[in-house]
PDB file of C-alpha atoms and ligand atoms in Angstrom:
ATOM      1  CA  MET Z1054     -25.902 -45.593 -46.816  1.00  0.00           C
ATOM      2  CA  THR Z1055     -22.507 -46.795 -45.729  1.00  0.00           C
ATOM      3  CA  THR Z1056     -21.153 -50.426 -47.074  1.00  0.00           C
ATOM      4  CA  TYR Z1057     -18.387 -51.959 -45.906  1.00  0.00           C
ATOM      5  CA  LYS Z1058     -17.898 -53.644 -49.252  1.00  0.00           C
ATOM      6  CA  ASP Z1059     -15.455 -51.877 -52.151  1.00  0.00           C
ATOM      7  CA  THR Z1060     -16.752 -49.132 -54.467  1.00  0.00           C
ATOM      8  CA  PRO Z1061     -15.665 -48.580 -57.698  1.00  0.00           C
ATOM      9  CA  GLU Z1062     -14.473 -45.018 -56.020  1.00  0.00           C
ATOM     10  CA  ARG Z1063     -12.576 -46.440 -52.811  1.00  0.00           C
ATOM     11  CA  TYR Z1064     -11.738 -49.389 -51.322  1.00  0.00           C
ATOM     12  CA  GLY Z1065     -13.945 -49.762 -48.094  1.00  0.00           C
ATOM     13  CA  PRO Z1066     -13.451 -50.340 -44.736  1.00  0.00           C
ATOM     14  CA  ILE Z1067     -12.333 -54.205 -44.545  1.00  0.00           C
ATOM     15  CA  THR Z1068     -10.008 -53.900 -47.384  1.00  0.00           C
ATOM     16  CA  ARG Z1069      -8.383 -50.663 -45.550  1.00  0.00           C
ATOM     17  CA  PHE Z1070      -8.057 -52.405 -42.088  1.00  0.00           C
ATOM     18  CA  LEU Z1071      -6.623 -55.627 -43.484  1.00  0.00           C
ATOM     19  CA  HIS Z1072      -4.185 -53.581 -45.777  1.00  0.00           C
ATOM     20  CA  TRP Z1073      -2.512 -50.962 -43.412  1.00  0.00           C
ATOM     21  CA  GLY Z1074      -2.904 -53.474 -40.207  1.00  0.00           C
ATOM     22  CA  MET Z1075      -0.981 -55.888 -42.851  1.00  0.00           C
ATOM     23  CA  ALA Z1076       1.336 -53.106 -44.010  1.00  0.00           C
ATOM     24  CA  VAL Z1077       2.147 -52.454 -40.142  1.00  0.00           C
ATOM     25  CA  LEU Z1078       2.632 -56.293 -39.244  1.00  0.00           C
ATOM     26  CA  PHE Z1079       4.904 -56.689 -42.432  1.00  0.00           C
ATOM     27  CA  ALA Z1080       7.275 -53.848 -41.549  1.00  0.00           C
ATOM     28  CA  ALA Z1081       7.751 -55.637 -38.056  1.00  0.00           C
ATOM     29  CA  GLN Z1082       8.530 -58.868 -40.016  1.00  0.00           C
ATOM     30  CA  PHE Z1083      11.104 -57.730 -41.563  1.00  0.00           C
ATOM     31  CA  ALA Z1084      12.380 -55.944 -38.861  1.00  0.00           C
ATOM     32  CA  SER Z1085      12.783 -59.231 -37.171  1.00  0.00           C
ATOM     33  CA  ALA Z1086      14.530 -60.848 -40.465  1.00  0.00           C
ATOM     34  CA  ALA Z1087      16.731 -57.390 -40.469  1.00  0.00           C
ATOM     35  CA  ALA Z1088      17.858 -58.484 -37.489  1.00  0.00           C
ATOM     36  CA  HIS Z1089      18.175 -62.188 -37.541  1.00  0.00           C
ATOM     37  CA  TRP Z1090      20.386 -61.271 -40.630  1.00  0.00           C
ATOM     38  CA  ALA Z1091      22.685 -58.133 -39.720  1.00  0.00           C
ATOM     39  CA  LEU Z1092      23.403 -58.334 -36.162  1.00  0.00           C
ATOM     40  CA  PRO Z1093      25.393 -60.885 -33.926  1.00  0.00           C
ATOM     41  CA  ARG Z1094      23.810 -64.497 -32.282  1.00  0.00           C
ATOM     42  CA  GLU Z1095      24.100 -63.121 -28.790  1.00  0.00           C
ATOM     43  CA  ASN Z1096      22.635 -59.525 -29.624  1.00  0.00           C
ATOM     44  CA  ALA Z1097      19.647 -58.555 -26.966  1.00  0.00           C
ATOM     45  CA  LEU Z1098      18.131 -56.704 -29.768  1.00  0.00           C
ATOM     46  CA  ARG Z1099      18.221 -59.440 -32.461  1.00  0.00           C
ATOM     47  CA  GLU Z1100      16.935 -61.595 -29.563  1.00  0.00           C
ATOM     48  CA  THR Z1101      13.893 -59.702 -28.805  1.00  0.00           C
ATOM     49  CA  LEU Z1102      13.167 -58.724 -32.665  1.00  0.00           C
ATOM     50  CA  TRP Z1103      13.622 -62.784 -32.961  1.00  0.00           C
ATOM     51  CA  SER Z1104      11.130 -63.805 -30.359  1.00  0.00           C
ATOM     52  CA  TYR Z1105       8.347 -62.891 -32.825  1.00  0.00           C
ATOM     53  CA  HIS Z1106       9.096 -64.279 -35.848  1.00  0.00           C
ATOM     54  CA  VAL Z1107       7.131 -67.271 -36.018  1.00  0.00           C
ATOM     55  CA  THR Z1108       4.071 -66.370 -34.263  1.00  0.00           C
ATOM     56  CA  LEU Z1109       4.195 -63.345 -36.380  1.00  0.00           C
ATOM     57  CA  GLY Z1110       4.521 -65.007 -39.638  1.00  0.00           C
ATOM     58  CA  VAL Z1111       1.932 -67.258 -39.022  1.00  0.00           C
ATOM     59  CA  THR Z1112      -0.579 -64.918 -38.182  1.00  0.00           C
ATOM     60  CA  LEU Z1113       0.606 -63.019 -41.738  1.00  0.00           C
ATOM     61  CA  PHE Z1114      -0.275 -66.203 -43.283  1.00  0.00           C
ATOM     62  CA  ILE Z1115      -3.978 -66.619 -41.716  1.00  0.00           C
ATOM     63  CA  LEU Z1116      -4.529 -62.561 -42.683  1.00  0.00           C
ATOM     64  CA  VAL Z1117      -3.370 -63.163 -46.204  1.00  0.00           C
ATOM     65  CA  PHE Z1118      -6.243 -66.015 -46.582  1.00  0.00           C
ATOM     66  CA  LEU Z1119      -8.642 -63.943 -45.045  1.00  0.00           C
ATOM     67  CA  ARG Z1120      -7.891 -60.416 -47.103  1.00  0.00           C
ATOM     68  CA  GLY Z1121      -7.544 -62.812 -49.977  1.00  0.00           C
ATOM     69  CA  ILE Z1122     -11.312 -63.891 -49.816  1.00  0.00           C
ATOM     70  CA  TRP Z1123     -12.436 -60.926 -48.913  1.00  0.00           C
ATOM     71  CA  GLY Z1124     -10.552 -59.547 -51.982  1.00  0.00           C
ATOM     72  CA  LEU Z1125     -12.088 -62.392 -53.959  1.00  0.00           C
ATOM     73  CA  LEU Z1126     -15.669 -61.199 -52.823  1.00  0.00           C
ATOM     74  CA  ASN Z1127     -15.067 -57.583 -53.884  1.00  0.00           C
ATOM     75  CA  ILE Z1128     -13.844 -58.147 -57.167  1.00  0.00           C
ATOM     76  CA  PRO Z1129     -17.278 -57.097 -59.068  1.00  0.00           C
ATOM     77  CA  SER Z1130     -17.512 -54.149 -56.922  1.00  0.00           C
ATOM     78  CA  ARG Z1131     -13.574 -53.117 -56.315  1.00  0.00           C
ATOM     79  CA  PRO Z1132     -12.226 -49.798 -57.987  1.00  0.00           C
ATOM     80  CA  PRO Z1133     -11.060 -50.816 -61.978  1.00  0.00           C
ATOM     81  CA  HIS Z1134      -7.652 -51.122 -63.309  1.00  0.00           C
ATOM     82  CA  SER Z1135      -8.098 -49.943 -66.657  1.00  0.00           C
ATOM     83  CA  GLY Z1136      -5.095 -49.558 -69.558  1.00  0.00           C
ATOM     84  CA  ALA Z1137      -1.816 -51.661 -70.007  1.00  0.00           C
ATOM     85  CA  MET Z1138      -0.430 -49.768 -66.570  1.00  0.00           C
ATOM     86  CA  GLY Z1139      -3.796 -50.930 -64.724  1.00  0.00           C
ATOM     87  CA  GLN Z1140      -2.833 -54.379 -66.234  1.00  0.00           C
ATOM     88  CA  ALA Z1141       0.461 -53.897 -64.632  1.00  0.00           C
ATOM     89  CA  ALA Z1142      -0.358 -52.801 -61.085  1.00  0.00           C
ATOM     90  CA  VAL Z1143      -2.516 -55.990 -61.176  1.00  0.00           C
ATOM     91  CA  ALA Z1144       0.285 -58.104 -61.729  1.00  0.00           C
ATOM     92  CA  GLY Z1145       1.875 -57.055 -59.238  1.00  0.00           C
ATOM     93  CA  HIS Z1146      -0.882 -57.153 -56.929  1.00  0.00           C
ATOM     94  CA  VAL Z1147      -1.055 -61.144 -57.925  1.00  0.00           C
ATOM     95  CA  ALA Z1148       2.642 -61.434 -57.350  1.00  0.00           C
ATOM     96  CA  LEU Z1149       2.620 -59.797 -54.112  1.00  0.00           C
ATOM     97  CA  TYR Z1150      -0.164 -62.249 -53.082  1.00  0.00           C
ATOM     98  CA  ALA Z1151       1.721 -65.280 -54.539  1.00  0.00           C
ATOM     99  CA  LEU Z1152       5.007 -64.473 -52.576  1.00  0.00           C
ATOM    100  CA  MET Z1153       3.057 -63.605 -49.373  1.00  0.00           C
ATOM    101  CA  ILE Z1154       1.467 -67.221 -49.020  1.00  0.00           C
ATOM    102  CA  LEU Z1155       4.437 -69.068 -50.803  1.00  0.00           C
ATOM    103  CA  VAL Z1156       7.302 -67.491 -48.078  1.00  0.00           C
ATOM    104  CA  PRO Z1157       5.408 -68.392 -45.100  1.00  0.00           C
ATOM    105  CA  SER Z1158       4.269 -71.867 -46.509  1.00  0.00           C
ATOM    106  CA  VAL Z1159       7.684 -73.302 -47.362  1.00  0.00           C
ATOM    107  CA  ARG Z1160       8.443 -72.430 -43.750  1.00  0.00           C
ATOM    108  CA  LEU Z1161       5.469 -74.045 -42.590  1.00  0.00           C
ATOM    109  CA  LEU Z1162       6.054 -76.981 -44.379  1.00  0.00           C
ATOM    110  CA  ALA Z1163       9.489 -77.621 -43.183  1.00  0.00           C
ATOM    111  CA  ALA Z1164       7.969 -77.291 -39.624  1.00  0.00           C
ATOM    112  CA  ALA Z1165       5.371 -80.069 -40.866  1.00  0.00           C
ATOM    113  CA  GLY Z1166       8.441 -82.916 -41.515  1.00  0.00           C
ATOM    114  CA  GLY Z1167      10.361 -81.541 -39.142  1.00  0.00           C
ATOM    115  CA  GLU Z1168      12.142 -82.513 -35.756  1.00  0.00           C
ATOM    116  CA  ARG Z1169      11.009 -79.722 -33.753  1.00  0.00           C
ATOM    117  CA  GLY Z1170       7.149 -79.044 -34.349  1.00  0.00           C
ATOM    118  CA  LEU Z1171       5.501 -76.211 -34.017  1.00  0.00           C
ATOM    119  CA  THR Z1172       3.244 -74.548 -31.630  1.00  0.00           C
ATOM    120  CA  TYR Z1173       1.023 -71.062 -32.251  1.00  0.00           C
ATOM    121  CA  LEU Z1174       0.055 -69.174 -29.120  1.00  0.00           C
ATOM    122  CA  GLY Z1175       0.192 -72.542 -26.939  1.00  0.00           C
ATOM    123  CA  LEU Z1176      -1.408 -74.572 -29.431  1.00  0.00           C
ATOM    124  CA  THR Z1177       0.212 -77.378 -31.020  1.00  0.00           C
ATOM    125  CA  ILE Z1178      -0.064 -77.542 -34.803  1.00  0.00           C
ATOM    126  CA  PHE Z1179       2.551 -79.886 -35.840  1.00  0.00           C
ATOM    127  CA  PRO Z1180       3.964 -82.015 -32.843  1.00  0.00           C
ATOM    128  CA  PRO Z1181       7.484 -82.746 -33.359  1.00  0.00           C
ATOM    129  CA  ARG Z1182       8.648 -85.952 -35.354  1.00  0.00           C
ATOM    130  CA  GLU Z1183      11.219 -88.522 -34.349  1.00  0.00           C
ATOM    131  CA  THR Z1184      12.207 -88.998 -38.097  1.00  0.00           C
ATOM    132  CA  GLU Z1185      12.410 -85.572 -40.412  1.00  0.00           C
ATOM    133  CA  ILE Z1186      10.840 -86.045 -43.814  1.00  0.00           C
ATOM    134  CA  ALA Z1187      13.885 -85.387 -45.808  1.00  0.00           C
ATOM    135  CA  TRP Z1188      12.020 -83.380 -48.594  1.00  0.00           C
ATOM    136  CA  THR Z1189       9.928 -81.284 -46.777  1.00  0.00           C
ATOM    137  CA  GLN Z1190      13.079 -79.384 -45.440  1.00  0.00           C
ATOM    138  CA  VAL Z1191      14.343 -78.529 -49.786  1.00  0.00           C
ATOM    139  CA  PRO Z1192      11.948 -75.365 -50.241  1.00  0.00           C
ATOM    140  CA  ALA Z1193      12.498 -73.734 -46.949  1.00  0.00           C
ATOM    141  CA  GLU Z1194      15.833 -72.977 -47.958  1.00  0.00           C
ATOM    142  CA  TRP Z1195      14.375 -70.406 -50.322  1.00  0.00           C
ATOM    143  CA  HIS Z1196      12.231 -68.822 -47.495  1.00  0.00           C
ATOM    144  CA  GLY Z1197      14.778 -66.014 -46.719  1.00  0.00           C
ATOM    145  CA  GLU Z1198      16.038 -65.321 -50.138  1.00  0.00           C
ATOM    146  CA  MET Z1199      11.912 -65.584 -51.595  1.00  0.00           C
ATOM    147  CA  GLY Z1200      11.481 -62.967 -48.258  1.00  0.00           C
ATOM    148  CA  TRP Z1201      13.906 -60.369 -49.682  1.00  0.00           C
ATOM    149  CA  ILE Z1202      12.095 -60.296 -52.487  1.00  0.00           C
ATOM    150  CA  LEU Z1203       8.500 -59.981 -51.298  1.00  0.00           C
ATOM    151  CA  ALA Z1204      10.317 -56.881 -49.345  1.00  0.00           C
ATOM    152  CA  LEU Z1205      11.979 -55.638 -52.654  1.00  0.00           C
ATOM    153  CA  LEU Z1206       8.374 -55.546 -54.392  1.00  0.00           C
ATOM    154  CA  ILE Z1207       6.530 -53.927 -51.287  1.00  0.00           C
ATOM    155  CA  LEU Z1208       9.355 -50.997 -51.695  1.00  0.00           C
ATOM    156  CA  GLY Z1209       8.587 -50.807 -55.700  1.00  0.00           C
ATOM    157  CA  HIS Z1210       4.698 -50.470 -54.707  1.00  0.00           C
ATOM    158  CA  ILE Z1211       5.067 -48.248 -51.857  1.00  0.00           C
ATOM    159  CA  ALA Z1212       7.372 -46.391 -54.598  1.00  0.00           C
ATOM    160  CA  MET Z1213       4.331 -46.776 -57.343  1.00  0.00           C
ATOM    161  CA  ALA Z1214       2.055 -45.594 -54.846  1.00  0.00           C
ATOM    162  CA  THR Z1215       3.140 -42.661 -53.631  1.00  0.00           C
ATOM    163  CA  ILE Z1216       5.599 -41.308 -56.152  1.00  0.00           C
ATOM    164  CA  TRP Z1217       4.444 -42.306 -58.998  1.00  0.00           C
ATOM    165  CA  HIS Z1218       0.293 -42.033 -58.394  1.00  0.00           C
ATOM    166  CA  HIS Z1219       0.286 -39.777 -55.542  1.00  0.00           C
ATOM    167  CA  LEU Z1220       3.113 -36.842 -56.420  1.00  0.00           C
ATOM    168  CA  ILE Z1221       3.898 -37.427 -60.269  1.00  0.00           C
ATOM    169  CA  ASN Z1222       0.620 -38.600 -62.242  1.00  0.00           C
ATOM    170  CA  ARG Z1223      -2.201 -36.875 -58.843  1.00  0.00           C
ATOM    171  CA  ASP Z1224      -4.579 -39.424 -60.125  1.00  0.00           C
ATOM    172  CA  GLY Z1225      -6.459 -40.427 -56.652  1.00  0.00           C
ATOM    173  CA  VAL Z1226      -4.824 -43.947 -56.768  1.00  0.00           C
ATOM    174  CA  LEU Z1227      -3.308 -43.248 -53.353  1.00  0.00           C
ATOM    175  CA  LYS Z1228      -6.306 -41.540 -51.806  1.00  0.00           C
ATOM    176  CA  ARG Z1229      -8.620 -44.683 -52.777  1.00  0.00           C
ATOM    177  CA  MET Z1230      -7.089 -47.129 -50.387  1.00  0.00           C
ATOM    178  CA  ALA Z1231      -5.742 -44.025 -47.765  1.00  0.00           C
ATOM    179  CA  GLY Z1232      -8.123 -40.857 -48.346  1.00  0.00           C
TER     180      GLY Z1232
HETATM  181  C1  HEM V1950       5.245 -63.356 -44.502  1.00  0.00           C
HETATM  182  C2  HEM V1950       5.353 -64.140 -43.036  1.00  0.00           C
HETATM  183  C3  HEM V1950       6.899 -64.161 -43.673  1.00  0.00           C
HETATM  184  C4  HEM V1950       8.295 -63.666 -44.023  1.00  0.00           C
HETATM  185  C5  HEM V1950       8.107 -61.886 -44.613  1.00  0.00           C
HETATM  186  C6  HEM V1950       9.504 -63.659 -43.672  1.00  0.00           C
HETATM  187  C7  HEM V1950      10.882 -63.310 -43.976  1.00  0.00           C
HETATM  188  C8  HEM V1950      11.604 -63.952 -43.570  1.00  0.00           C
HETATM  189  C9  HEM V1950      13.160 -63.255 -44.078  1.00  0.00           C
HETATM  190  C10 HEM V1950      12.968 -62.477 -44.875  1.00  0.00           C
HETATM  191  C11 HEM V1950      14.387 -64.031 -43.213  1.00  0.00           C
HETATM  192  C12 HEM V1950      15.784 -64.173 -43.716  1.00  0.00           C
HETATM  193  C13 HEM V1950      16.262 -63.120 -42.406  1.00  0.00           C
HETATM  194  C14 HEM V1950      17.972 -63.761 -43.117  1.00  0.00           C
HETATM  195  O1  HEM V1950      18.370 -63.382 -43.852  1.00  0.00           O
HETATM  196  O2  HEM V1950      18.757 -64.050 -42.247  1.00  0.00           O
HETATM  197  C15 HEM V1950      13.533 -64.910 -42.751  1.00  0.00           C
HETATM  198  C16 HEM V1950      14.209 -66.366 -42.225  1.00  0.00           C
HETATM  199  C17 HEM V1950      13.759 -67.258 -41.486  1.00  0.00           C
HETATM  200  N1  HEM V1950      12.342 -67.537 -41.056  1.00  0.00           N
HETATM  201 FE1  HEM V1950      10.796 -66.090 -41.925  1.00  0.00          FE
HETATM  202  N2  HEM V1950       9.483 -64.972 -42.769  1.00  0.00           N
HETATM  203  C18 HEM V1950       7.815 -65.353 -42.830  1.00  0.00           C
HETATM  204  C19 HEM V1950       7.165 -66.230 -41.776  1.00  0.00           C
HETATM  205  C20 HEM V1950       7.848 -67.536 -41.420  1.00  0.00           C
HETATM  206  C21 HEM V1950       7.155 -68.444 -40.984  1.00  0.00           C
HETATM  207  C22 HEM V1950       5.811 -68.730 -40.800  1.00  0.00           C
HETATM  208  C23 HEM V1950       8.283 -69.312 -39.917  1.00  0.00           C
HETATM  209  C24 HEM V1950       8.397 -70.779 -39.314  1.00  0.00           C
HETATM  210  C25 HEM V1950       7.455 -71.230 -39.203  1.00  0.00           C
HETATM  211  C26 HEM V1950       9.593 -68.492 -40.625  1.00  0.00           C
HETATM  212  C27 HEM V1950      10.817 -68.856 -40.054  1.00  0.00           C
HETATM  213  C28 HEM V1950      11.883 -68.917 -40.447  1.00  0.00           C
HETATM  214  C29 HEM V1950      13.484 -69.402 -39.928  1.00  0.00           C
HETATM  215  C30 HEM V1950      13.826 -70.071 -39.014  1.00  0.00           C
HETATM  216  C31 HEM V1950      14.218 -67.839 -40.330  1.00  0.00           C
HETATM  217  C32 HEM V1950      15.874 -68.364 -40.987  1.00  0.00           C
HETATM  218  C33 HEM V1950      16.504 -69.460 -41.501  1.00  0.00           C
HETATM  219  C34 HEM V1950      16.039 -68.983 -42.701  1.00  0.00           C
HETATM  220  O3  HEM V1950      16.646 -68.129 -43.842  1.00  0.00           O
HETATM  221  O4  HEM V1950      15.209 -69.844 -43.702  1.00  0.00           O
HETATM  222  N3  HEM V1950       9.337 -67.097 -41.099  1.00  0.00           N
HETATM  223  N4  HEM V1950      11.981 -65.157 -42.507  1.00  0.00           N
HETATM  224  C1  HEM V1951       3.024 -47.579 -46.699  1.00  0.00           C
HETATM  225  C2  HEM V1951       3.174 -48.805 -47.421  1.00  0.00           C
HETATM  226  C3  HEM V1951       1.793 -48.740 -48.446  1.00  0.00           C
HETATM  227  C4  HEM V1951       1.613 -47.922 -49.438  1.00  0.00           C
HETATM  228  C5  HEM V1951       1.443 -46.565 -49.610  1.00  0.00           C
HETATM  229  C6  HEM V1951       0.085 -48.798 -50.144  1.00  0.00           C
HETATM  230  C7  HEM V1951      -0.645 -47.892 -50.855  1.00  0.00           C
HETATM  231  C8  HEM V1951      -1.287 -49.140 -51.632  1.00  0.00           C
HETATM  232  C9  HEM V1951      -2.550 -48.296 -52.605  1.00  0.00           C
HETATM  233  C10 HEM V1951      -2.618 -46.939 -52.766  1.00  0.00           C
HETATM  234  C11 HEM V1951      -3.089 -49.109 -53.322  1.00  0.00           C
HETATM  235  C12 HEM V1951      -4.382 -49.296 -54.178  1.00  0.00           C
HETATM  236  C13 HEM V1951      -4.057 -49.374 -55.321  1.00  0.00           C
HETATM  237  C14 HEM V1951      -4.665 -49.568 -56.516  1.00  0.00           C
HETATM  238  O1  HEM V1951      -6.037 -49.658 -56.776  1.00  0.00           O
HETATM  239  O2  HEM V1951      -4.192 -49.853 -58.034  1.00  0.00           O
HETATM  240  C15 HEM V1951      -2.672 -50.519 -52.610  1.00  0.00           C
HETATM  241  C16 HEM V1951      -2.785 -52.055 -52.635  1.00  0.00           C
HETATM  242  C17 HEM V1951      -2.374 -52.908 -52.381  1.00  0.00           C
HETATM  243  N1  HEM V1951      -1.486 -53.332 -51.535  1.00  0.00           N
HETATM  244 FE1  HEM V1951      -0.394 -51.522 -50.436  1.00  0.00          FE
HETATM  245  N2  HEM V1951       0.184 -49.787 -50.388  1.00  0.00           N
HETATM  246  C18 HEM V1951       1.326 -50.357 -48.850  1.00  0.00           C
HETATM  247  C19 HEM V1951       2.169 -51.171 -48.199  1.00  0.00           C
HETATM  248  C20 HEM V1951       1.617 -52.518 -48.632  1.00  0.00           C
HETATM  249  C21 HEM V1951       1.799 -53.846 -48.211  1.00  0.00           C
HETATM  250  C22 HEM V1951       3.189 -54.138 -46.809  1.00  0.00           C
HETATM  251  C23 HEM V1951       1.609 -54.665 -48.667  1.00  0.00           C
HETATM  252  C24 HEM V1951       2.083 -56.399 -48.672  1.00  0.00           C
HETATM  253  C25 HEM V1951       2.383 -56.990 -49.656  1.00  0.00           C
HETATM  254  C26 HEM V1951       0.700 -53.918 -50.038  1.00  0.00           C
HETATM  255  C27 HEM V1951      -0.260 -54.939 -50.925  1.00  0.00           C
HETATM  256  C28 HEM V1951      -1.087 -54.235 -51.877  1.00  0.00           C
HETATM  257  C29 HEM V1951      -1.961 -55.096 -52.498  1.00  0.00           C
HETATM  258  C30 HEM V1951      -1.917 -56.727 -52.137  1.00  0.00           C
HETATM  259  C31 HEM V1951      -2.652 -54.287 -53.254  1.00  0.00           C
HETATM  260  C32 HEM V1951      -4.276 -54.765 -53.858  1.00  0.00           C
HETATM  261  C33 HEM V1951      -5.297 -54.633 -53.155  1.00  0.00           C
HETATM  262  C34 HEM V1951      -5.656 -55.167 -52.059  1.00  0.00           C
HETATM  263  O3  HEM V1951      -5.792 -56.907 -52.382  1.00  0.00           O
HETATM  264  O4  HEM V1951      -5.389 -55.315 -51.182  1.00  0.00           O
HETATM  265  N3  HEM V1951       0.847 -52.719 -49.381  1.00  0.00           N
HETATM  266  N4  HEM V1951      -1.351 -50.299 -51.699  1.00  0.00           N
END
């Protein structure tokens, strides 16, 4: 019988859909951040790539919670991570989740306490305030730095999955998410 849940041999279709779907969306999000960082203000490509940063950032924020809940529900049946390497892999995944939540959270907090407010897909999430709440702006100063740390962690994650597991160890770890 086909199951939508994860099994010890492989991640199920819902986990895979969330993993690969979010991987594509993160690539687009980092493209917009890179354009913001590297290109001059009046550049048309920068404008285009930057235009979706907030909407896509909020979407990723919602998706990581759905993915996290689905992951927790599947913990008893997920592929095992044994030994020191397995524990290190779990620690790496926890760090990815922590940053996937923290990076958008600090900007959302700033929007909640800020003068410009926040709309998402036409819905007012935080109305503009007449006066800014100063402390809500402080963690957002680290948004970009934490975002780039997340990008480095993702690059390390991809290298571990493809070079270490698939090419060197040939242990089938990549296949349980991709094959
Ligand atoms: C997981 C989601 C997100 C990621 C990975 C991400 C990543 C980044 C990165 C790496 C930068 C630095 C760009 C530079 O160096 O110029 C940045 C800047 C920025 N992001 Fe995000 N972002 C996310 C979500 C959001 C959300 C939800 C908002 C708004 C509510 C937002 C608003 C901004 C703003 C205003 C800047 C420019 C100022 C600054 O660097 O703090 N981002 N983002
Ligand atoms: C080409 C890109 C990517 C490849 C080849 C890849 C590969 C993999 C593989 C093989 C696994 C299973 C590892 C295991 O069972 O120990 C995995 C899990 C995971 N990956 Fe990726 N990955 C990619 C992109 C990403 C991105 C962009 C993120 C976002 C931060 C991410 C976050 C995670 C997390 C958190 C897990 C743990 C399982 C889960 O909760 O979904 N990956 N990845």
